[in-house]
């Protein structure tokens, strides 16, 4: 059974810092891994999708990496801004479903 | 191109009533997924449907819950005889292709409160 863990569970940083969110999964037989952002009371916004054959994806200030053999992914956020404050979710896709981690609650202070 | 549309956004039901949650996938998407987010818990898979077919319902409770995705119209998640433990946010997602071939896009969810 696939299990996804995200560390840390919560993170508070001053504006402008670069930061790394971690995601680990137990079963490396995945199709892809997707990072989402969830704002309080809202739905999920897809940030980046990395196929199992890829090592990383970049979008603006976001960079996600994938090491399938070790079951790890990281989301790097450069020059963080208060608007980045949200919960970040990692999800692995093994076919019919996504298995989500518990999320990292990020607070970026002005 | 509208995103995944869910309605209602908020739904209040008394114990024993029925709840119907609707989801219209993105244009061109024929794969629909339902997830549940219980208070202070992560998102859990419930069911995966393609037009007129349930592909995987391994995450759905065996009793009181059902889902459909008819040839015409939105996907419906139906909860009969609701109980307080059903209070949660229910999210629908859609994708163009099956499984790992394309990303899932999520709606804003329906927040069900059972009183």
XYZ file of N, CA and C in Angstrom:
675
model
N 0.840 -1.180 0.000
C 0.000 0.000 0.000
C 0.889 1.249 0.000
N 0.606 2.146 -0.908
C 1.412 3.367 -1.025
C 1.173 4.293 0.155
N 2.262 4.809 0.723
C 2.156 5.811 1.785
C 3.028 7.001 1.404
N 2.486 8.184 1.614
C 3.174 9.419 1.251
C 3.321 10.283 2.493
N 4.540 10.735 2.732
C 4.844 11.523 3.924
C 5.452 12.846 3.504
N 5.002 13.907 4.156
C 5.565 15.223 3.864
C 6.179 15.824 5.115
N 7.367 16.351 4.944
C 8.096 16.971 6.043
C 8.636 18.309 5.558
N 8.533 19.421 6.386
C 7.876 19.424 7.685
C 6.357 19.551 7.542
N 5.652 19.371 8.630
C 4.196 19.536 8.600
C 3.820 21.003 8.538
N 4.670 21.850 9.125
C 4.422 23.293 9.096
C 5.760 24.010 9.026
N 5.728 25.185 8.397
C 6.961 25.939 8.180
C 6.618 27.424 8.154
N 7.389 28.209 8.895
C 7.192 29.654 8.914
C 8.526 30.308 8.575
N 8.539 31.158 7.560
C 9.785 31.777 7.112
C 9.546 33.250 6.838
N 10.592 34.066 6.915
C 10.449 35.471 6.531
C 10.456 35.595 5.010
N 9.817 36.622 4.545
C 9.737 36.886 3.112
C 11.141 36.939 2.488
N 11.269 36.380 1.300
C 12.536 36.438 0.577
C 13.387 35.190 0.693
N 13.057 34.338 1.677
C 13.861 33.122 1.839
C 13.566 32.101 0.746
N 14.598 31.324 0.440
C 14.421 30.145 -0.410
C 14.095 28.969 0.508
N 13.190 28.108 0.081
C 12.831 27.006 0.972
C 12.579 25.721 0.189
N 12.657 24.615 0.927
C 12.497 23.285 0.340
C 11.459 22.504 1.126
N 10.499 21.971 0.413
C 9.503 21.078 1.013
C 9.796 19.663 0.541
N 9.661 18.712 1.464
C 10.034 17.330 1.176
C 8.834 16.406 1.120
N 8.934 15.420 0.247
C 7.886 14.424 0.085
C 8.562 13.076 -0.119
N 8.103 12.055 0.596
C 8.649 10.713 0.389
C 7.498 9.732 0.207
N 7.742 8.693 -0.573
C 6.713 7.692 -0.845
C 7.333 6.303 -0.783
N 6.508 5.312 -0.452
C 7.044 3.990 -0.138
C 7.132 3.061 -1.337
N 6.307 3.253 -2.341
C 6.286 2.362 -3.505
C 6.731 3.152 -4.734
N 7.845 2.756 -5.320
C 8.410 3.528 -6.434
C 7.725 3.246 -7.777
N 6.762 2.341 -7.803
C 6.046 2.036 -9.045
C 4.955 3.083 -9.275
N 5.369 4.237 -9.739
C 4.424 5.329 -9.936
C 4.464 5.792 -11.382
N 3.357 6.409 -11.824
C 3.334 7.021 -13.147
C 3.899 8.434 -13.098
N 3.461 9.176 -12.086
C 3.925 10.550 -11.951
C 3.716 11.021 -10.531
N 4.208 12.206 -10.268
C 4.036 12.851 -8.966
C 3.612 14.281 -9.236
N 2.625 14.728 -8.467
C 2.065 16.052 -8.689
C 2.125 16.854 -7.401
N 2.522 18.130 -7.508
C 2.489 19.047 -6.369
C 1.305 19.996 -6.543
N 0.578 20.185 -5.429
C -0.592 21.062 -5.424
C -0.432 22.110 -4.334
N -1.196 23.157 -4.507
C -1.331 24.170 -3.467
C -2.800 24.228 -3.072
N -3.060 24.320 -1.763
C -4.431 24.455 -1.277
C -4.503 25.639 -0.334
N -5.362 26.606 -0.668
C -5.603 27.738 0.214
C -6.775 27.399 1.130
N -6.832 27.997 2.324
C -7.881 27.640 3.292
C -9.276 27.738 2.686
N -10.051 26.690 2.839
C -11.426 26.681 2.351
C -11.557 26.611 0.845
N -10.469 26.367 0.171
C -10.510 26.353 -1.296
C -10.141 24.972 -1.827
N -10.171 24.868 -3.169
C -9.772 23.619 -3.801
C -8.274 23.539 -3.978
N -7.856 22.588 -4.811
C -6.437 22.364 -5.056
C -6.040 22.974 -6.392
N -4.902 23.634 -6.391
C -4.345 24.179 -7.614
C -3.107 23.370 -7.979
N -3.085 22.827 -9.180
C -1.929 22.052 -9.613
C -0.760 22.984 -9.885
N 0.387 22.648 -9.305
C 1.589 23.472 -9.486
C 2.532 22.854 -10.522
N 2.894 21.612 -10.287
C 3.858 20.941 -11.159
C 3.526 19.461 -11.214
N 3.736 18.857 -12.378
C 3.602 17.410 -12.538
C 4.902 16.875 -13.114
N 5.453 15.857 -12.462
C 6.690 15.231 -12.939
C 6.366 13.793 -13.326
N 6.608 13.446 -14.571
C 6.415 12.060 -15.007
C 7.523 11.199 -14.398
N 7.265 9.909 -14.301
C 8.220 9.013 -13.633
C 9.569 8.967 -14.347
N 9.578 9.301 -15.635
C 10.825 9.271 -16.399
C 11.617 10.579 -16.289
N 11.028 11.579 -15.642
C 11.671 12.882 -15.537
C 12.356 13.040 -14.189
N 13.290 13.992 -14.144
C 14.008 14.254 -12.892
C 13.508 15.532 -12.220
N 13.059 16.496 -13.047
C 12.593 17.738 -12.445
C 11.694 18.503 -13.410
N 10.942 19.441 -12.829
C 10.109 20.352 -13.589
C 10.216 21.724 -12.938
N 10.120 22.757 -13.762
C 10.240 24.121 -13.253
C 9.086 24.954 -13.777
N 8.580 25.837 -12.882
C 7.574 26.802 -13.291
C 7.792 28.056 -12.477
N 8.313 29.100 -13.110
C 8.564 30.355 -12.400
C 9.536 30.162 -11.250
N 9.083 30.522 -10.047
C 9.948 30.393 -8.862
C 9.904 28.993 -8.242
N 9.182 28.082 -8.858
C 9.031 26.733 -8.321
C 9.857 25.737 -9.130
N 10.482 24.826 -8.401
C 11.215 23.732 -9.041
C 10.942 22.467 -8.252
N 10.483 21.436 -8.936
C 10.231 20.163 -8.274
C 11.170 19.107 -8.844
N 11.714 18.297 -7.968
C 12.587 17.207 -8.397
C 11.973 15.880 -7.993
N 12.389 14.837 -8.694
C 11.893 13.490 -8.402
C 13.039 12.502 -8.476
N 13.219 11.723 -7.398
C 14.150 10.612 -7.379
C 13.325 9.362 -7.092
N 12.885 8.718 -8.157
C 11.937 7.623 -8.010
C 12.548 6.451 -7.254
N 13.811 6.173 -7.506
C 14.438 4.994 -6.893
C 14.510 5.112 -5.374
N 14.695 6.329 -4.889
C 14.751 6.512 -3.439
C 13.412 6.927 -2.856
N 12.426 7.122 -3.701
C 11.090 7.482 -3.232
C 11.017 8.879 -2.636
N 11.654 9.842 -3.311
C 11.673 11.197 -2.760
C 11.394 12.236 -3.837
N 10.748 13.316 -3.391
C 10.562 14.492 -4.238
C 10.736 15.729 -3.376
N 11.229 16.792 -3.969
C 11.325 18.062 -3.255
C 10.686 19.156 -4.102
N 10.093 20.112 -3.403
C 9.576 21.318 -4.047
C 10.389 22.483 -3.515
N 11.077 23.157 -4.418
C 11.917 24.296 -4.066
C 11.172 25.569 -4.451
N 11.042 26.474 -3.492
C 10.409 27.763 -3.753
C 11.464 28.850 -3.553
N 11.736 29.582 -4.598
C 12.741 30.643 -4.533
C 12.100 31.975 -4.155
N 12.853 32.753 -3.397
C 12.435 34.126 -3.061
C 10.981 34.161 -2.608
N 10.685 33.480 -1.509
C 9.300 33.318 -1.063
C 8.622 34.674 -0.804
N 7.302 34.678 -1.030
C 6.480 35.877 -0.864
C 5.298 35.551 0.053
N 4.719 36.559 0.718
C 3.553 36.280 1.570
C 2.427 35.577 0.820
N 2.280 35.867 -0.466
C 1.249 35.205 -1.270
C 1.480 33.722 -1.472
N 2.665 33.239 -1.104
C 2.952 31.803 -1.203
C 2.380 31.043 -0.009
N 1.888 31.761 0.989
C 1.342 31.113 2.180
C 0.143 30.250 1.808
N 0.234 28.974 2.120
C -0.800 28.001 1.758
C -0.343 26.646 2.274
N -1.165 25.633 2.037
C -0.750 24.257 2.294
C -0.320 23.628 0.972
N 0.838 22.993 0.982
C 1.382 22.368 -0.215
C 1.268 20.856 -0.077
N 0.664 20.256 -1.085
C 0.389 18.817 -1.057
C 1.149 18.113 -2.175
N 1.697 16.985 -1.817
C 2.377 16.123 -2.771
C 1.470 14.910 -2.980
N 1.353 14.451 -4.222
C 0.503 13.290 -4.501
C 1.168 12.416 -5.553
N 1.187 11.109 -5.311
C 1.758 10.181 -6.284
C 0.627 9.450 -6.994
N 0.836 9.220 -8.262
C -0.165 8.591 -9.109
C 0.340 7.211 -9.535
N -0.376 6.180 -9.097
C 0.005 4.815 -9.467
C -0.999 4.203 -10.428
N -1.819 5.046 -11.052
C -2.765 4.526 -12.026
C -4.130 5.138 -11.863
N -4.978 4.505 -11.095
C -6.359 4.959 -10.956
C -6.564 6.056 -9.925
N -5.575 6.281 -9.080
C -5.805 7.228 -7.996
C -4.525 7.951 -7.612
N -4.737 9.107 -6.985
C -3.635 9.815 -6.349
C -3.620 9.463 -4.877
N -2.426 9.252 -4.334
C -2.253 9.102 -2.895
C -1.554 10.346 -2.391
N -2.222 11.041 -1.469
C -1.729 12.331 -0.998
C -0.925 12.204 0.282
N 0.045 13.104 0.430
C 0.677 13.293 1.715
C -0.190 14.191 2.576
N 0.234 14.365 3.822
C -0.542 15.166 4.754
C -0.393 16.668 4.552
N 0.576 17.064 3.728
C 0.741 18.475 3.419
C 1.745 19.186 4.302
N 2.264 20.286 3.799
C 3.106 21.206 4.572
C 2.401 22.557 4.578
N 2.095 23.052 5.791
C 1.471 24.384 5.915
C 2.562 25.423 5.967
N 2.592 26.256 4.943
C 3.634 27.271 4.810
C 3.086 28.645 5.143
N 3.813 29.354 5.990
C 3.488 30.744 6.299
C 4.713 31.586 5.954
N 4.552 32.556 5.064
C 5.631 33.468 4.709
C 5.292 34.831 5.304
N 6.130 35.289 6.219
C 5.848 36.531 6.940
C 6.460 37.727 6.228
N 5.686 38.807 6.116
C 6.219 40.016 5.440
C 7.377 40.624 6.229
N -11.940 28.360 -21.066
C -12.114 26.950 -20.739
C -12.333 26.838 -19.233
N -13.584 26.625 -18.853
C -13.914 26.586 -17.443
C -13.238 25.392 -16.808
N -12.927 25.528 -15.532
C -12.333 24.432 -14.790
C -13.388 23.446 -14.345
N -12.997 22.606 -13.397
C -13.924 21.636 -12.846
C -14.931 22.377 -11.966
N -16.190 22.166 -12.223
C -17.238 22.889 -11.507
C -17.969 21.958 -10.567
N -17.999 22.352 -9.296
C -18.729 21.559 -8.312
C -19.833 22.402 -7.693
N -20.960 21.784 -7.468
C -22.025 22.471 -6.735
C -22.849 21.476 -5.938
N -23.400 21.923 -4.806
C -23.226 23.272 -4.266
C -21.865 23.440 -3.608
N -21.474 24.653 -3.276
C -20.217 24.871 -2.556
C -20.352 24.440 -1.106
N -21.501 24.704 -0.538
C -21.777 24.317 0.848
C -23.129 23.624 0.888
N -23.212 22.576 1.690
C -24.443 21.806 1.800
C -24.631 21.408 3.255
N -25.792 21.727 3.787
C -26.114 21.351 5.165
C -27.262 20.360 5.135
N -27.075 19.248 5.797
C -28.105 18.227 5.876
C -28.249 17.762 7.321
N -29.484 17.391 7.665
C -29.720 16.790 8.989
C -29.464 15.291 8.875
N -29.119 14.707 9.992
C -28.883 13.264 10.028
C -30.068 12.515 9.430
N -29.763 11.556 8.572
C -30.806 10.752 7.957
C -31.238 11.234 6.585
N -30.890 12.477 6.227
C -31.261 12.991 4.906
C -30.268 12.500 3.858
N -30.578 12.811 2.606
C -29.707 12.452 1.500
C -28.918 13.679 1.044
N -27.682 13.448 0.636
C -26.859 14.525 0.064
C -26.480 14.147 -1.364
N -26.641 15.121 -2.267
C -26.250 14.915 -3.669
C -25.238 15.980 -4.051
N -24.074 15.537 -4.477
C -23.003 16.441 -4.834
C -22.746 16.291 -6.340
N -22.620 17.437 -7.015
C -22.483 17.402 -8.474
C -21.114 17.886 -8.919
N -20.664 17.318 -10.013
C -19.356 17.679 -10.550
C -19.405 17.669 -12.066
N -19.080 18.805 -12.669
C -18.938 18.872 -14.125
C -17.456 18.949 -14.453
N -16.923 17.982 -15.173
C -15.484 17.986 -15.462
C -15.117 19.083 -16.450
N -13.824 19.289 -16.584
C -13.336 20.239 -17.581
C -13.744 19.761 -18.973
N -13.899 20.688 -19.870
C -14.269 20.367 -21.244
C -13.215 19.442 -21.842
N -13.674 18.374 -22.442
C -12.755 17.435 -23.068
C -12.249 16.347 -22.145
N -12.608 16.408 -20.856
C -12.194 15.390 -19.887
C -13.308 14.365 -19.709
N -12.933 13.088 -19.799
C -13.939 12.046 -19.623
C -13.660 11.168 -18.407
N -12.649 11.539 -17.620
C -12.288 10.779 -16.421
C -12.564 11.650 -15.202
N -13.308 11.110 -14.262
C -13.710 11.856 -13.064
C -13.334 11.067 -11.819
N -12.862 11.776 -10.829
C -12.424 11.179 -9.566
C -13.072 11.960 -8.419
N -13.452 11.240 -7.374
C -13.965 11.890 -6.165
C -13.013 11.592 -5.006
N -12.721 12.659 -4.242
C -11.874 12.547 -3.056
C -12.599 13.186 -1.880
N -12.269 12.712 -0.691
C -12.870 13.264 0.535
C -11.761 13.763 1.447
N -11.987 14.927 2.032
C -11.034 15.479 2.999
C -11.767 15.685 4.313
N -11.514 14.784 5.255
C -12.112 14.906 6.585
C -11.373 15.983 7.364
N -12.041 16.594 8.354
C -11.394 17.656 9.137
C -10.063 17.187 9.695
N -9.038 18.001 9.472
C -7.690 17.735 9.988
C -7.075 16.450 9.421
N -7.594 15.973 8.309
C -7.003 14.798 7.667
C -6.666 15.102 6.219
N -5.911 14.213 5.615
C -5.530 14.401 4.223
C -6.633 13.982 3.276
N -6.386 14.191 2.003
C -7.335 13.807 0.970
C -7.261 12.312 0.712
N -8.426 11.670 0.654
C -8.486 10.235 0.415
C -9.315 9.947 -0.821
N -8.798 9.070 -1.641
C -9.493 8.648 -2.854
C -10.779 7.903 -2.508
N -11.825 8.195 -3.278
C -13.081 7.462 -3.092
C -13.405 6.601 -4.308
N -13.522 7.263 -5.478
C -13.997 6.532 -6.654
C -13.481 7.196 -7.921
N -13.289 6.348 -8.949
C -12.850 6.811 -10.264
C -13.865 6.326 -11.285
N -14.364 7.269 -12.110
C -15.383 6.931 -13.098
C -14.971 7.446 -14.473
N -15.386 6.699 -15.466
C -15.344 7.172 -16.829
C -16.785 7.153 -17.304
N -17.082 7.811 -18.391
C -18.474 7.940 -18.821
C -19.243 6.619 -18.708
N -20.277 6.644 -17.869
C -21.197 5.515 -17.666
C -20.551 4.310 -16.997
N -19.315 4.403 -16.579
C -18.662 3.252 -15.954
C -17.942 3.650 -14.666
N -18.061 2.792 -13.668
C -17.236 2.917 -12.466
C -15.993 2.060 -12.687
N -14.836 2.715 -12.658
C -13.597 1.984 -12.923
C -12.996 1.444 -11.627
N -13.017 2.259 -10.586
C -12.397 1.858 -9.319
C -13.167 2.531 -8.188
N -13.778 1.757 -7.338
C -14.505 2.322 -6.191
C -13.935 1.802 -4.888
N -12.666 1.471 -4.896
C -12.047 0.842 -3.736
C -11.997 1.740 -2.503
N -12.113 3.050 -2.691
C -12.044 3.959 -1.556
C -13.405 4.412 -1.041
N -14.434 3.885 -1.617
C -15.770 4.347 -1.247
C -16.390 3.405 -0.215
N -17.000 3.960 0.848
C -17.688 3.095 1.817
C -18.724 2.223 1.108
N -18.860 0.991 1.589
C -19.719 0.016 0.897
C -21.197 0.354 1.039
N -21.558 1.026 2.103
C -22.970 1.344 2.343
C -23.199 2.845 2.266
N -24.330 3.224 1.813
C -24.883 4.590 1.784
C -24.274 5.470 0.711
N -23.119 5.128 0.171
C -22.446 5.968 -0.828
C -22.581 5.343 -2.220
N -22.848 6.206 -3.201
C -22.863 5.736 -4.584
C -22.424 6.886 -5.485
N -21.938 6.529 -6.661
C -21.483 7.548 -7.610
C -21.873 7.124 -9.007
N -22.107 8.133 -9.842
C -22.425 7.859 -11.238
C -21.861 8.976 -12.103
N -21.652 8.642 -13.367
C -21.194 9.623 -14.348
C -21.915 9.273 -15.641
N -23.119 9.803 -15.812
C -23.942 9.410 -16.963
C -23.402 9.946 -18.271
N -23.956 9.418 -19.347
C -23.530 9.844 -20.676
C -23.726 11.354 -20.859
N -24.826 11.850 -20.357
C -25.089 13.284 -20.417
C -25.197 13.819 -18.992
N -24.616 14.986 -18.737
C -24.769 15.607 -17.434
C -23.587 15.365 -16.523
N -23.664 15.951 -15.323
C -22.525 15.890 -14.408
C -22.399 14.541 -13.715
N -21.259 14.361 -13.078
C -21.093 13.225 -12.188
C -21.782 13.552 -10.868
N -22.387 12.549 -10.254
C -23.105 12.731 -9.002
C -22.518 11.800 -7.948
N -22.201 12.363 -6.789
C -21.862 11.554 -5.606
C -23.060 11.648 -4.668
N -23.607 10.527 -4.329
C -24.824 10.478 -3.529
C -24.536 9.804 -2.196
N -24.965 10.460 -1.130
C -24.803 9.882 0.210
C -26.189 9.783 0.820
N -26.595 8.559 1.085
C -27.919 8.348 1.688
C -27.803 8.293 3.205
N -28.873 8.715 3.876
C -28.958 8.625 5.343
C -27.678 9.139 6.000
N -27.372 10.388 5.740
C -26.110 10.955 6.215
C -26.006 10.899 7.725
N -24.742 10.757 8.186
C -24.421 10.785 9.619
C -23.384 11.871 9.840
N -23.170 12.242 11.113
C -22.250 13.353 11.410
C -20.844 13.075 10.866
N -20.450 11.824 10.854
C -19.119 11.478 10.371
C -18.924 11.704 8.885
N -20.012 11.977 8.168
C -19.889 12.277 6.741
C -19.508 13.731 6.488
N -19.538 14.547 7.532
C -19.166 15.958 7.388
C -17.719 16.041 6.926
N -17.507 16.685 5.784
C -16.186 16.741 5.175
C -16.261 17.624 3.946
N -15.100 17.864 3.354
C -15.043 18.509 2.042
C -14.886 17.417 0.991
N -15.731 17.456 -0.014
C -15.697 16.464 -1.079
C -15.209 17.149 -2.352
N -14.113 16.635 -2.877
C -13.503 17.231 -4.057
C -13.647 16.296 -5.253
N -13.928 16.906 -6.361
C -13.983 16.199 -7.631
C -12.783 16.643 -8.472
N -12.227 15.721 -9.225
C -11.139 16.035 -10.146
C -11.443 15.389 -11.487
N -10.872 15.951 -12.536
C -11.033 15.332 -13.854
C -9.694 15.314 -14.580
N -9.588 14.418 -15.540
C -8.396 14.362 -16.374
C -8.798 14.004 -17.793
N -7.934 14.379 -18.722
C -8.220 14.101 -20.132
C -7.999 12.625 -20.445
N -6.897 12.095 -19.892
C -6.549 10.715 -20.155
C -6.568 9.925 -18.862
N -6.453 8.652 -18.997
C -6.526 7.763 -17.847
C -5.217 7.716 -17.072
N -5.361 7.481 -15.797
C -4.224 7.170 -14.955
C -3.119 8.185 -14.979
N -1.925 7.766 -15.254
C -0.792 8.662 -15.129
C -0.462 9.473 -16.352
N -1.315 9.471 -17.347
C -0.961 10.126 -18.603
C -1.162 11.630 -18.612
N -2.013 12.145 -17.777
C -2.248 13.583 -17.774
C -2.619 14.028 -16.365
N -2.389 15.320 -16.066
C -2.621 15.775 -14.691
C -4.102 15.812 -14.338
N -4.370 15.713 -13.042
C -5.716 15.867 -12.523
C -5.943 17.331 -12.181
N -7.130 17.812 -12.511
C -7.533 19.172 -12.178
C -8.701 19.091 -11.207
N -8.589 19.822 -10.111
C -9.573 19.725 -9.044
C -10.551 20.892 -9.056
N -11.773 20.611 -8.609
C -12.751 21.653 -8.351
C -12.536 22.257 -6.973
N -13.368 23.238 -6.624
C -13.244 23.916 -5.334
C -13.903 23.162 -4.186
N -14.559 22.064 -4.500
C -15.091 21.220 -3.450
C -16.498 21.587 -3.008
N -17.141 20.616 -2.385
C -18.423 20.826 -1.700
C -18.197 20.510 -0.237
N -18.515 21.479 0.615
C -18.345 21.265 2.035
C -19.682 20.832 2.643
N -19.722 19.587 3.043
C -20.941 19.006 3.610
C -20.888 19.086 5.126
N -21.942 19.628 5.705
C -22.082 19.665 7.156
C -23.350 18.917 7.524
N -23.210 17.929 8.389
C -24.356 17.150 8.850
C -24.656 17.558 10.289
N -25.872 18.030 10.504
C -26.236 18.508 11.845
C -27.095 17.493 12.591
